[in-house]
C-alpha positions as MATLAB code, in Angstrom:
seq = 'XXXXXXXXXXXXXXXXXXXXXXXXXXXXXXXXXXXXXXXXXXXXXXXXXXXXXXXXXXXXXXXXXXXXXXXXXXXXXXXXXXXXXXXXXXXXXXXXXXXXXXXXXXXXXXXXXXXXXXXXXXXXXXXXXXXXXXXXXXXXXXXXXXXXXXXXXXXXXXXXXXXXXXXXXXXXXXXXXXXXXXXXXXXXXXXXXXXXXXXXXXXXXXX';
ca = [
     -10.190  -34.039    6.083;
      -7.320  -36.572    6.454;
      -7.432  -38.119    2.920;
      -4.243  -38.444    0.780;
      -5.922  -37.804   -2.521;
      -4.171  -35.340   -4.887;
      -7.294  -34.950   -7.064;
      -9.331  -31.670   -7.021;
     -11.740  -31.632   -4.182;
     -13.392  -29.135   -1.768;
     -13.916  -29.541    1.908;
     -16.576  -26.924    2.400;
     -18.447  -25.126   -0.443;
     -21.057  -22.442   -0.090;
     -22.934  -21.832   -3.320;
     -25.626  -19.383   -4.445;
     -26.411  -20.438   -8.016;
     -29.029  -17.669   -8.753;
     -27.784  -14.301  -10.001;
     -30.637  -12.197   -8.579;
     -30.278  -10.296   -5.364;
     -32.443   -7.803   -3.381;
     -31.892   -4.589   -1.440;
     -31.567   -6.834    1.598;
     -28.237   -8.370    2.628;
     -27.665  -11.780    1.029;
     -24.494  -13.206    2.589;
     -22.602  -16.342    1.804;
     -20.828  -16.644    5.222;
     -21.720  -14.410    8.182;
     -19.615  -14.564   11.347;
     -20.952  -12.463   14.335;
     -18.252  -12.709   16.973;
     -19.031  -10.944   20.245;
     -15.810  -11.708   22.053;
     -14.555   -8.415   23.430;
     -11.228   -9.320   25.023;
      -8.436  -11.932   24.778;
      -5.418  -11.198   22.637;
      -5.358  -14.796   21.362;
      -8.956  -14.803   20.242;
      -9.807  -14.921   16.516;
     -13.075  -14.578   14.696;
     -11.405  -16.316   11.818;
      -7.955  -18.036   11.577;
      -6.410  -19.873    8.744;
      -3.375  -22.001    9.408;
      -1.868  -23.334    6.216;
       1.201  -25.458    5.719;
       1.378  -24.692    1.907;
       4.792  -24.112    0.385;
       3.328  -23.084   -3.018;
      -0.121  -22.102   -4.314;
      -2.336  -19.461   -2.714;
      -3.671  -19.462    0.959;
      -6.536  -17.110    0.325;
      -7.945  -16.203   -3.083;
     -10.677  -13.712   -3.821;
     -11.949  -13.564   -7.472;
     -14.097  -10.551   -8.323;
     -13.906  -10.520  -12.149;
     -17.285   -8.837  -12.712;
     -16.857   -6.081  -10.140;
     -17.959   -2.628  -11.284;
     -18.721   -0.077   -8.563;
     -18.455   -2.435   -5.790;
     -15.512   -3.181   -3.401;
     -13.368   -6.366   -3.412;
     -12.301   -6.236    0.314;
     -13.662   -3.716    2.836;
     -12.335   -3.307    6.320;
     -14.234   -0.945    8.706;
     -13.050    0.230   12.160;
     -15.041    3.038   13.677;
     -13.995    2.590   17.306;
     -13.441    5.823   19.040;
     -11.163    3.891   21.479;
      -8.634    2.794   18.913;
      -5.193    2.791   20.625;
      -2.106    0.992   19.180;
      -4.575   -1.089   17.067;
      -4.243   -1.808   13.294;
      -7.019   -2.307   10.778;
      -4.493   -4.145    8.599;
      -1.212   -5.673    9.798;
       1.207   -7.353    7.335;
       4.441   -8.572    8.869;
       7.155  -11.280    8.515;
      10.020  -12.417   10.695;
      11.476  -14.541    7.941;
      15.336  -14.683    7.767;
      15.219  -15.653    4.117;
      17.568  -13.705    1.882;
      15.787  -14.748   -1.335;
      13.891  -12.076   -3.190;
      10.346  -11.619   -1.968;
       7.625   -8.903   -1.519;
       5.358   -8.236    1.528;
       2.792   -6.277   -0.299;
       2.318   -6.090   -4.053;
      -0.064   -3.841   -6.023;
      -0.166   -4.596   -9.726;
      -2.064   -3.490  -12.779;
      -1.269   -5.844  -15.652;
      -2.900   -3.967  -18.539;
      -1.668   -0.686  -20.097;
      -4.866    1.054  -20.541;
      -5.394    4.495  -18.923;
      -7.538    7.582  -19.239;
      -6.848   11.427  -19.378;
     -10.044   12.125  -17.317;
     -10.690    9.137  -15.055;
      -7.979    8.485  -12.429;
      -6.794    5.004  -12.259;
      -4.682    4.837   -9.001;
      -2.452    2.163   -7.638;
      -2.579    3.309   -4.067;
      -4.958    6.028   -2.946;
      -4.659    7.437    0.630;
      -7.393    9.956    1.674;
      -6.212   11.267    5.052;
      -8.570   13.703    6.715;
      -6.549   14.492    9.925;
      -6.303   18.272   10.139;
      -4.117   18.753   13.172;
      -1.506   16.916   15.200;
       2.175   17.383   14.319;
       2.949   13.683   15.145;
       0.355   12.525   12.435;
       1.620   11.058    9.206;
      -0.312    9.973    6.115;
       2.713    7.900    5.095;
       5.634    6.850    7.362;
       8.631    4.647    6.416;
      11.039    3.584    9.204;
      14.015    1.612    7.825;
      17.255    0.367    9.499;
      18.929   -0.282    6.245;
      22.708    0.617    6.141;
      22.946    0.348    2.346;
      20.533   -0.320   -0.529;
      17.673    2.017   -1.273;
      14.808    2.948    1.117;
      12.435    4.126   -1.527;
      12.844    3.658   -5.267;
      10.742    4.976   -8.159;
      11.470    3.852  -11.675;
       9.719    5.618  -14.626;
      11.733    4.361  -17.688;
       8.816    5.050  -20.125;
       8.145    8.657  -18.922;
       7.759   11.326  -21.628;
       5.734   14.351  -20.754;
       4.616   13.141  -17.323;
       6.114   13.774  -13.909;
       8.142   11.380  -11.794;
       7.086   13.014   -8.557;
       4.504   15.748   -8.120;
       3.830   17.735   -4.894;
       1.208   20.365   -5.049;
      -0.589   22.594   -2.575;
      -3.421   25.348   -3.037;
      -3.327   26.422    0.590;
      -3.914   30.053    1.169;
      -2.772   29.812    4.723;
       0.736   28.534    4.103;
       2.815   29.711    7.015;
       6.344   28.503    7.758;
       5.541   25.153    6.059;
       7.484   23.151    3.503;
       6.290   21.278    0.584;
       9.600   19.412    0.473;
      11.788   19.166    3.586;
      15.160   17.269    3.798;
      17.046   17.273    7.077;
      20.206   15.426    8.018;
      21.408   15.860   11.655;
      24.282   13.345   11.754;
      27.736   14.065   12.990;
      29.763   12.236   10.312;
      32.645   14.058    8.715;
      32.666   11.692    5.757;
      31.915   12.968    2.275;
      28.267   12.727    1.573;
      25.435   14.686   -0.171;
      22.140   15.626    1.534;
      20.557   16.019   -1.941;
      22.145   14.676   -5.088;
      20.640   15.524   -8.503;
      22.288   13.826  -11.456;
      21.668   13.923  -15.156;
      23.775   11.418  -16.992;
      22.311   11.510  -20.490;
      25.060   12.226  -22.961;
      22.829   13.797  -25.545;
      20.409   15.704  -23.249;
      21.764   19.114  -24.048;
      18.579   21.032  -23.144;
      18.095   19.266  -19.803;
      18.301   21.303  -16.603;
      19.341   19.446  -13.492;
      17.286   21.769  -11.353;
      14.784   24.384  -12.571;
      13.297   26.923  -10.189;
      10.289   28.825  -11.469;
       8.463   31.558   -9.408;
       5.353   32.871  -11.074;
];
């Protein structure tokens, strides 16, 4: 489309206006791309020059037990590949976020877990494996920050294990191997509340 109209319009629209489905797959857009090589190949590519608005929007307001976005990769030859890659080479110093997960309502439940990010990692061996890894080249600022200003009886960070085979492992391991002779702390625990007379900076309990 090369028109200059600023009115609402759609270039391509796929519509199924009947609510019924069957056990068979009913698909709005099916791309079967059999290309097996070529780093520049794309089954789908979106090149947008937008400066505001949203490039891709998925509305799933009636979702119950289904999945909004599903990415499968069962290749046994996966090597240096990524199922999801989010990156930027922007030099902007304005505030921005690469990935944001938000729940805008306050409801919760004591029995049903509502989780912002759930990682289920079934790797059982391999010392080089990591369920989460953060590599930062920051020289100041904070690499990881957690804020829980409304916390009452909950926990800011909980690390648990029920392993009966625990052997020379660590539930929490902090290591600094630098050679600096400047003043620093490997672990700093601070309680700055002026009226928190019953607060313990560190409590160790062995049952």
